[in-house]
Short mmCIF file of C-alpha atoms and ligand atoms in Angstrom, two decimals:
data_model
loop_
_atom_site.label_atom_id
_atom_site.label_comp_id
_atom_site.label_asym_id
_atom_site.label_seq_id
_atom_site.Cartn_x
_atom_site.Cartn_y
_atom_site.Cartn_z
CA MET T 1 147.08 -132.30 -68.49
CA LEU T 2 144.58 -132.86 -71.34
CA LEU T 3 143.82 -136.41 -72.50
CA LEU T 4 142.41 -136.98 -75.99
CA HIS T 5 140.05 -139.90 -76.49
CA LEU T 6 138.64 -139.45 -79.99
CA GLN T 7 137.35 -142.41 -81.95
CA ASP T 8 136.78 -142.27 -85.73
CA ILE T 9 138.41 -138.84 -85.90
CA ASP T 10 141.89 -137.70 -86.86
CA GLU T 11 143.21 -137.74 -83.28
CA PRO T 12 146.87 -136.93 -84.14
CA ARG T 13 145.71 -133.79 -85.97
CA TRP T 14 143.72 -132.63 -82.95
CA LYS T 15 146.73 -133.35 -80.73
CA GLN T 16 149.09 -131.40 -82.94
CA ARG T 17 146.76 -128.36 -83.09
CA LEU T 18 145.97 -128.42 -79.38
CA SER T 19 149.63 -128.84 -78.39
CA THR T 20 150.56 -125.84 -80.53
CA LEU T 21 147.82 -123.70 -79.03
CA LEU T 22 148.27 -124.81 -75.42
CA GLY T 23 152.05 -124.35 -75.42
CA ASP T 24 153.50 -125.89 -72.29
CA TYR T 25 150.14 -127.32 -71.09
CA PRO T 26 150.60 -131.06 -71.79
CA VAL T 27 148.32 -132.90 -74.22
CA VAL T 28 148.41 -136.72 -74.35
CA LEU T 29 146.80 -139.56 -76.25
CA ARG T 30 145.77 -142.82 -74.57
CA SER T 31 148.73 -144.50 -76.26
CA ASP T 32 151.16 -142.06 -74.52
CA THR T 33 152.63 -142.58 -71.05
CA TYR T 34 150.96 -140.50 -68.32
CA HIS T 35 149.59 -140.75 -64.78
CA CYS T 36 145.78 -140.80 -64.56
CA ASP T 37 145.99 -138.50 -61.51
CA ASP T 38 147.48 -135.76 -63.72
CA ILE T 39 144.56 -135.66 -66.16
CA ARG T 40 142.42 -132.56 -65.56
CA TYR T 41 140.49 -132.52 -68.86
CA ILE T 42 139.44 -135.24 -71.29
CA LEU T 43 138.35 -134.41 -74.85
CA ALA T 44 136.09 -137.26 -75.91
CA TRP T 45 134.13 -138.61 -78.86
CA LYS T 46 132.53 -142.07 -78.73
CA PRO T 47 134.49 -142.97 -75.57
CA TYR T 48 135.23 -146.65 -74.87
CA ALA T 49 133.77 -148.34 -71.80
CA ASP T 50 136.99 -147.77 -69.81
CA ALA T 51 137.42 -144.15 -70.96
CA PHE T 52 137.10 -142.61 -67.50
CA ASP T 53 138.72 -145.36 -65.41
CA GLY T 54 141.17 -143.88 -62.92
CA LEU T 55 140.45 -140.27 -63.95
CA ASN T 56 139.64 -139.02 -60.46
CA ASN T 57 140.90 -135.45 -60.82
CA LEU T 58 138.87 -134.26 -63.81
CA LYS T 59 137.85 -130.60 -63.87
CA ALA T 60 135.77 -130.97 -67.05
CA ILE T 61 134.80 -133.41 -69.77
CA LEU T 62 134.99 -131.82 -73.21
CA SER T 63 132.77 -133.16 -76.02
CA SER T 64 134.29 -132.74 -79.47
CA GLY T 65 130.76 -133.13 -80.86
CA ALA T 66 127.78 -130.82 -80.48
CA GLY T 67 125.63 -133.79 -79.45
CA VAL T 68 126.38 -135.34 -76.05
CA ASP T 69 124.05 -138.37 -76.06
CA GLY T 70 127.07 -140.71 -76.41
CA LEU T 71 128.61 -139.23 -73.27
CA LEU T 72 125.45 -139.01 -71.21
CA THR T 73 124.62 -142.67 -71.82
CA HIS T 74 128.15 -143.82 -70.97
CA LYS T 75 127.92 -146.39 -68.17
CA ASN T 76 130.88 -144.99 -66.23
CA LEU T 77 130.49 -141.27 -66.82
CA PRO T 78 131.95 -139.53 -63.75
CA LYS T 79 129.29 -137.82 -61.68
CA ASN T 80 129.47 -134.11 -60.90
CA VAL T 81 132.09 -133.32 -63.55
CA PRO T 82 130.83 -130.58 -65.90
CA ILE T 83 130.54 -131.43 -69.61
CA VAL T 84 131.38 -128.74 -72.16
CA ARG T 85 129.99 -129.34 -75.64
CA PHE T 86 131.25 -128.02 -78.96
CA VAL T 87 129.55 -124.90 -80.32
CA ASP T 88 131.20 -123.49 -83.40
CA ASP T 89 130.39 -121.13 -86.27
CA GLU T 90 131.82 -123.46 -88.91
CA LEU T 91 129.85 -126.45 -87.65
CA THR T 92 126.70 -124.33 -87.57
CA GLN T 93 127.30 -123.01 -91.09
CA CYS T 94 127.89 -126.56 -92.43
CA MET T 95 124.68 -127.81 -90.83
CA SER T 96 122.70 -124.95 -92.32
CA ASP T 97 124.33 -125.66 -95.71
CA TYR T 98 123.11 -129.27 -95.47
CA VAL T 99 119.61 -128.25 -94.39
CA VAL T 100 119.22 -125.54 -97.04
CA ALA T 101 120.48 -127.86 -99.82
CA ASN T 102 118.04 -130.60 -98.88
CA VAL T 103 115.04 -128.35 -98.26
CA THR T 104 115.61 -126.71 -101.63
CA MET T 105 116.03 -130.07 -103.35
CA HIS T 106 112.69 -131.32 -102.00
CA HIS T 107 110.91 -128.04 -102.60
CA ARG T 108 112.01 -128.02 -106.24
CA CYS T 109 110.97 -131.69 -106.67
CA HIS T 110 114.34 -132.98 -107.82
CA SER T 111 113.32 -136.64 -107.23
CA ARG T 112 110.40 -136.21 -109.59
CA TYR T 113 112.43 -134.46 -112.30
CA ARG T 114 115.22 -137.02 -112.03
CA ASP T 115 112.67 -139.81 -112.62
CA ASP T 116 111.21 -137.87 -115.54
CA GLN T 117 114.68 -137.40 -117.00
CA LEU T 118 115.48 -141.11 -116.77
CA ALA T 119 112.14 -141.88 -118.43
CA LYS T 120 112.74 -139.14 -121.07
CA ASN T 121 109.45 -137.67 -119.94
CA TRP T 122 108.86 -133.94 -120.64
CA THR T 123 106.10 -132.97 -118.21
CA GLN T 124 105.99 -129.42 -116.98
CA PHE T 125 105.08 -129.17 -113.34
CA TYR T 126 105.87 -125.87 -111.65
CA PRO T 127 106.92 -126.10 -108.00
CA PRO T 128 105.20 -123.50 -105.82
CA PRO T 129 107.16 -120.45 -104.61
CA ALA T 130 109.16 -120.95 -101.40
CA TRP T 131 106.69 -118.86 -99.39
CA ASP T 132 104.00 -121.51 -100.03
CA ILE T 133 106.16 -124.24 -98.51
CA ARG T 134 106.17 -124.71 -94.73
CA VAL T 135 109.39 -125.98 -93.25
CA GLY T 136 109.02 -127.28 -89.69
CA ILE T 137 112.20 -127.51 -87.66
CA LEU T 138 112.33 -129.84 -84.66
CA GLY T 139 114.75 -128.23 -82.20
CA LEU T 140 115.47 -124.51 -82.15
CA GLY T 141 118.86 -124.55 -80.47
CA VAL T 142 122.15 -123.35 -81.91
CA LEU T 143 121.70 -125.34 -85.13
CA GLY T 144 117.91 -125.19 -85.53
CA LEU T 145 117.76 -121.42 -85.08
CA ASP T 146 120.54 -120.77 -87.59
CA ALA T 147 118.90 -123.04 -90.19
CA ALA T 148 115.55 -121.34 -89.51
CA LYS T 149 116.98 -117.85 -90.09
CA ARG T 150 118.62 -118.89 -93.35
CA LEU T 151 115.44 -120.55 -94.63
CA ILE T 152 113.39 -117.48 -93.69
CA GLY T 153 115.90 -115.43 -95.71
CA LEU T 154 115.20 -117.65 -98.72
CA GLY T 155 111.48 -116.97 -98.43
CA PHE T 156 110.25 -120.23 -96.85
CA ASP T 157 107.41 -120.23 -94.35
CA VAL T 158 109.30 -121.48 -91.29
CA ARG T 159 108.04 -122.85 -87.99
CA GLY T 160 109.93 -124.51 -85.18
CA TRP T 161 109.28 -126.74 -82.18
CA SER T 162 111.27 -126.64 -78.97
CA ARG T 163 110.75 -127.00 -75.23
CA SER T 164 110.58 -123.26 -74.67
CA LYS T 165 109.02 -120.62 -76.96
CA LYS T 166 111.30 -118.55 -79.19
CA ILE T 167 110.75 -115.03 -80.42
CA VAL T 168 112.38 -114.67 -83.82
CA ASP T 169 111.26 -112.43 -86.68
CA GLY T 170 109.33 -114.43 -89.27
CA LEU T 171 109.33 -117.68 -87.27
CA SER T 172 106.25 -119.38 -85.83
CA SER T 173 107.28 -120.95 -82.56
CA PHE T 174 105.60 -124.05 -81.08
CA SER T 175 106.59 -125.59 -77.78
CA GLY T 176 105.98 -128.67 -75.71
CA ALA T 177 103.95 -131.82 -76.21
CA ASP T 178 100.65 -129.86 -76.32
CA GLU T 179 101.64 -127.98 -79.48
CA PHE T 180 103.39 -130.83 -81.25
CA ASP T 181 100.47 -131.97 -83.41
CA ALA T 182 99.60 -128.40 -84.41
CA PHE T 183 103.24 -127.91 -85.40
CA LEU T 184 103.24 -131.07 -87.56
CA SER T 185 99.83 -130.55 -89.13
CA ASP T 186 100.85 -127.70 -91.44
CA THR T 187 104.42 -128.81 -92.12
CA ASP T 188 105.49 -129.82 -95.65
CA ILE T 189 109.19 -130.40 -94.98
CA LEU T 190 110.15 -131.67 -91.53
CA VAL T 191 113.75 -131.01 -90.45
CA ASP T 192 115.08 -132.74 -87.34
CA LEU T 193 117.75 -130.90 -85.31
CA LEU T 194 116.87 -132.19 -81.85
CA PRO T 195 119.30 -133.72 -79.37
CA LEU T 196 118.82 -137.43 -78.60
CA THR T 197 117.22 -137.79 -75.16
CA PRO T 198 114.72 -140.27 -73.69
CA GLU T 199 111.94 -137.81 -74.74
CA THR T 200 113.04 -137.47 -78.36
CA MET T 201 113.93 -141.10 -79.04
CA GLY T 202 111.82 -142.56 -81.86
CA ILE T 203 110.04 -139.25 -82.54
CA LEU T 204 110.36 -139.74 -86.31
CA ASN T 205 107.77 -142.49 -86.63
CA TYR T 206 104.89 -143.43 -88.92
CA GLU T 207 102.20 -141.96 -86.68
CA ASN T 208 103.92 -138.57 -86.70
CA PHE T 209 104.64 -138.70 -90.45
CA SER T 210 100.87 -139.21 -90.96
CA LYS T 211 100.22 -135.86 -89.26
CA LEU T 212 102.22 -133.80 -91.78
CA ARG T 213 100.47 -131.65 -94.37
CA THR T 214 99.71 -133.32 -97.67
CA GLY T 215 98.77 -131.76 -101.00
CA ARG T 216 101.30 -128.95 -101.06
CA LEU T 217 104.53 -130.75 -101.93
CA LYS T 218 104.14 -132.88 -105.03
CA GLY T 219 104.48 -136.54 -103.97
CA GLY T 220 104.00 -135.92 -100.25
CA PRO T 221 105.80 -134.31 -97.33
CA ALA T 222 109.56 -134.65 -96.96
CA LEU T 223 111.69 -135.61 -93.95
CA ILE T 224 115.23 -134.41 -93.28
CA ASN T 225 117.10 -135.91 -90.31
CA ALA T 226 120.51 -134.43 -89.58
CA ALA T 227 120.33 -134.98 -85.82
CA ARG T 228 120.53 -138.54 -84.50
CA GLY T 229 119.57 -141.96 -85.85
CA GLY T 230 117.95 -142.81 -82.49
CA HIS T 231 115.16 -140.37 -83.39
CA GLN T 232 114.03 -142.38 -86.39
CA LYS T 233 112.24 -145.67 -86.87
CA GLU T 234 113.74 -146.82 -90.13
CA THR T 235 111.09 -149.45 -90.85
CA ASP T 236 108.49 -146.65 -90.54
CA ILE T 237 110.43 -144.43 -92.95
CA VAL T 238 110.55 -147.21 -95.56
CA LYS T 239 106.84 -147.91 -95.10
CA ALA T 240 105.95 -144.20 -95.31
CA LEU T 241 108.06 -143.66 -98.44
CA ASN T 242 106.49 -146.71 -100.08
CA ASP T 243 102.87 -145.81 -99.36
CA GLY T 244 103.21 -142.06 -100.05
CA THR T 245 102.83 -140.88 -96.45
CA LEU T 246 106.27 -139.37 -97.09
CA GLY T 247 107.26 -138.19 -100.54
CA ALA T 248 111.01 -138.09 -99.92
CA ALA T 249 113.60 -138.27 -97.16
CA SER T 250 117.16 -137.05 -96.62
CA LEU T 251 118.92 -138.97 -93.87
CA ASP T 252 122.39 -138.17 -92.55
CA VAL T 253 122.15 -140.30 -89.40
CA PHE T 254 120.98 -143.85 -88.72
CA GLU T 255 119.87 -146.26 -86.02
CA VAL T 256 123.14 -148.15 -86.60
CA GLU T 257 126.19 -146.39 -88.03
CA PRO T 258 127.80 -147.14 -90.41
CA LEU T 259 124.49 -147.98 -92.11
CA PRO T 260 124.59 -151.79 -92.58
CA ALA T 261 124.79 -153.06 -96.18
CA SER T 262 121.55 -154.95 -95.51
CA SER T 263 119.55 -151.75 -94.85
CA PRO T 264 116.73 -151.17 -97.37
CA LEU T 265 117.44 -147.44 -97.10
CA TRP T 266 120.45 -147.74 -99.42
CA SER T 267 118.21 -148.51 -102.38
CA GLN T 268 114.99 -146.88 -101.18
CA LYS T 269 113.40 -144.71 -103.85
CA ASN T 270 113.31 -141.01 -102.98
CA CYS T 271 115.63 -141.50 -100.02
CA TYR T 272 118.91 -139.58 -99.95
CA VAL T 273 121.52 -141.17 -97.71
CA THR T 274 124.66 -139.38 -96.50
CA PRO T 275 127.17 -140.91 -94.03
CA HIS T 276 126.82 -138.59 -91.00
CA ILE T 277 128.65 -135.74 -92.69
CA ALA T 278 126.15 -132.88 -92.33
CA ALA T 279 128.52 -130.99 -90.03
CA ILE T 280 131.74 -132.41 -88.67
CA SER T 281 133.87 -130.84 -85.96
CA ASN T 282 136.84 -129.25 -87.68
CA PRO T 283 140.16 -129.85 -85.80
CA GLN T 284 141.27 -126.31 -86.66
CA SER T 285 138.35 -124.43 -85.13
CA GLY T 286 137.74 -127.22 -82.62
CA ALA T 287 141.26 -127.00 -81.19
CA SER T 288 140.98 -123.19 -80.94
CA TYR T 289 137.70 -123.53 -79.08
CA PHE T 290 138.87 -126.16 -76.58
CA ALA T 291 142.27 -124.54 -76.04
CA ARG T 292 140.41 -121.33 -75.12
CA VAL T 293 138.06 -123.27 -72.80
CA ILE T 294 141.03 -124.81 -70.96
CA ARG T 295 143.13 -121.62 -70.81
CA ASP T 296 140.19 -119.56 -69.51
CA HIS T 297 139.20 -122.19 -66.99
CA GLU T 298 142.76 -122.50 -65.72
CA LYS T 299 142.67 -118.70 -65.18
CA GLY T 300 139.56 -119.15 -63.03
CA MET T 301 136.95 -118.15 -65.60
CA PRO T 302 133.66 -120.12 -65.83
CA LEU T 303 133.19 -122.89 -68.38
CA ILE T 304 131.03 -122.13 -71.43
CA ASN T 305 128.35 -124.23 -73.16
CA VAL T 306 127.99 -126.55 -70.19
CA VAL T 307 125.51 -129.39 -70.72
CA ASP T 308 122.49 -129.62 -68.46
CA VAL T 309 122.80 -133.29 -67.54
CA LYS T 310 119.28 -133.50 -66.08
CA ARG T 311 117.73 -132.10 -69.29
CA GLY T 312 119.95 -134.35 -71.41
CA TYR T 313 121.42 -131.68 -73.73
P1 NDP B 401 120.98 -127.36 -78.75
O1 NDP B 401 121.15 -128.01 -77.43
O2 NDP B 401 121.53 -125.99 -78.97
O3 NDP B 401 119.41 -127.29 -79.13
C1 NDP B 401 118.52 -128.31 -78.84
C2 NDP B 401 117.12 -127.84 -79.18
O4 NDP B 401 116.21 -128.95 -79.04
C3 NDP B 401 116.60 -126.74 -78.25
O5 NDP B 401 115.85 -125.81 -78.98
C4 NDP B 401 115.70 -127.50 -77.28
O6 NDP B 401 114.65 -126.72 -76.75
C5 NDP B 401 115.13 -128.57 -78.20
N1 NDP B 401 114.65 -129.73 -77.44
C6 NDP B 401 115.38 -130.59 -76.69
N2 NDP B 401 114.58 -131.52 -76.14
C7 NDP B 401 113.33 -131.24 -76.55
C8 NDP B 401 112.07 -131.81 -76.31
N3 NDP B 401 111.92 -132.90 -75.52
N4 NDP B 401 110.99 -131.25 -76.89
C9 NDP B 401 111.12 -130.16 -77.67
N5 NDP B 401 112.29 -129.56 -77.94
C10 NDP B 401 113.38 -130.09 -77.38
O7 NDP B 401 121.58 -128.39 -79.82
P2 NDP B 401 122.27 -128.06 -81.23
O8 NDP B 401 121.34 -127.22 -82.02
O9 NDP B 401 123.66 -127.56 -81.04
O10 NDP B 401 122.40 -129.52 -81.85
C11 NDP B 401 121.25 -130.35 -82.07
C12 NDP B 401 121.68 -131.78 -82.39
O11 NDP B 401 122.25 -131.86 -83.71
C13 NDP B 401 122.83 -132.34 -81.52
O12 NDP B 401 122.34 -132.76 -80.26
C14 NDP B 401 123.33 -133.49 -82.36
O13 NDP B 401 122.65 -134.67 -82.02
C15 NDP B 401 122.99 -133.08 -83.80
N6 NDP B 401 124.18 -132.86 -84.62
C16 NDP B 401 124.34 -133.61 -85.76
C17 NDP B 401 125.43 -133.40 -86.59
C18 NDP B 401 125.60 -134.15 -87.87
O14 NDP B 401 126.64 -134.04 -88.51
N7 NDP B 401 124.63 -134.90 -88.33
C19 NDP B 401 126.46 -132.40 -86.26
C20 NDP B 401 126.18 -131.66 -85.05
C21 NDP B 401 125.07 -131.89 -84.27
P3 NDP B 401 114.92 -125.42 -75.83
O15 NDP B 401 115.52 -124.38 -76.77
O16 NDP B 401 113.59 -125.01 -75.35
O17 NDP B 401 115.89 -125.85 -74.77
C1 OXD B 402 127.96 -133.93 -83.46
C2 OXD B 402 128.02 -134.82 -84.61
O1 OXD B 402 127.18 -134.15 -82.53
O2 OXD B 402 128.94 -134.69 -85.44
O3 OXD B 402 128.74 -132.94 -83.44
O4 OXD B 402 127.13 -135.66 -84.78
#
């Protein structure tokens, strides 16, 4: 039996799609009647504190999101139960759409031209060609690598930072703490696509913003965070945007979500706020993916996209 435990998502839609695809394999919501002993799989997003209580026969925990930080920090996460995360072409495409749109916006200085328009100011400044702009991507996993390839295709000078080196045509690969400063030092637009782990928490801070390249992007380097709010120090972002250490920022994720009305980011100049919508998990493709995971596993095949709990992603 599959139990759905999805907060802030259209749970009935997922149930309907999964029930259709799984046929006579039962799918239940927490509000349905079932015996905990019968639950073999739980599909979770933002699970409550009691999410796993009594689930002693789990074969796998399924994460409807690509990021698993919410699961891995759950106080009562069952030990030794594999976690399968969501990896999906549509999610990847949507994330790359978000990244490309925001990189292009900052490269073409839309903040500056918007200000000029409002001031009725006709000043011709020509943005440099894409190949003169270095985009640095933090995290070269499923999402970071796809975004990198698309940006390379648009002519940008792309570099990436990950734990292990990558060999990709046209991409400069940096790895580990030793190469972090070298990676930042020539970056004009910093894109964050890292998972949230103890190592990456708070990585988007003033000290690191100060290491980015200046003088290439008019107004200062730009930051794009589509990964997790726990990476960023929001007081540092405000400070950096106000003193020119950063020229602009696009933020899809926040330290606290929904972003509180009291946050200065809402009205911060040159800061583009979106409500964690860069790439959502579509119930259509999501249900197909997880139905396949369950069917295959029930036939004795190995699970796919299993999280390395020790590594944290
Ligand atoms: P992956 O697990 O495929 O990739 C993670 C990448 O980060 C890998 O390249 C990994 O390096 C690198 N990395 C991890 N830890 C470190 C570290 N300490 N130092 C350097 N590099 C590190 O994740 P995805 O690409 O699928 O997703 C990335 C994140 O995007 C998710 O965890 C989630 O938080 C976020 N996300 C946000 C969404 C939104 O709508 N805003 C939607 C979906 C995801 P290596 O390759 O060497 O292992
Ligand atoms: C995810 C997300 O991790 O939507 O998939 O943030």
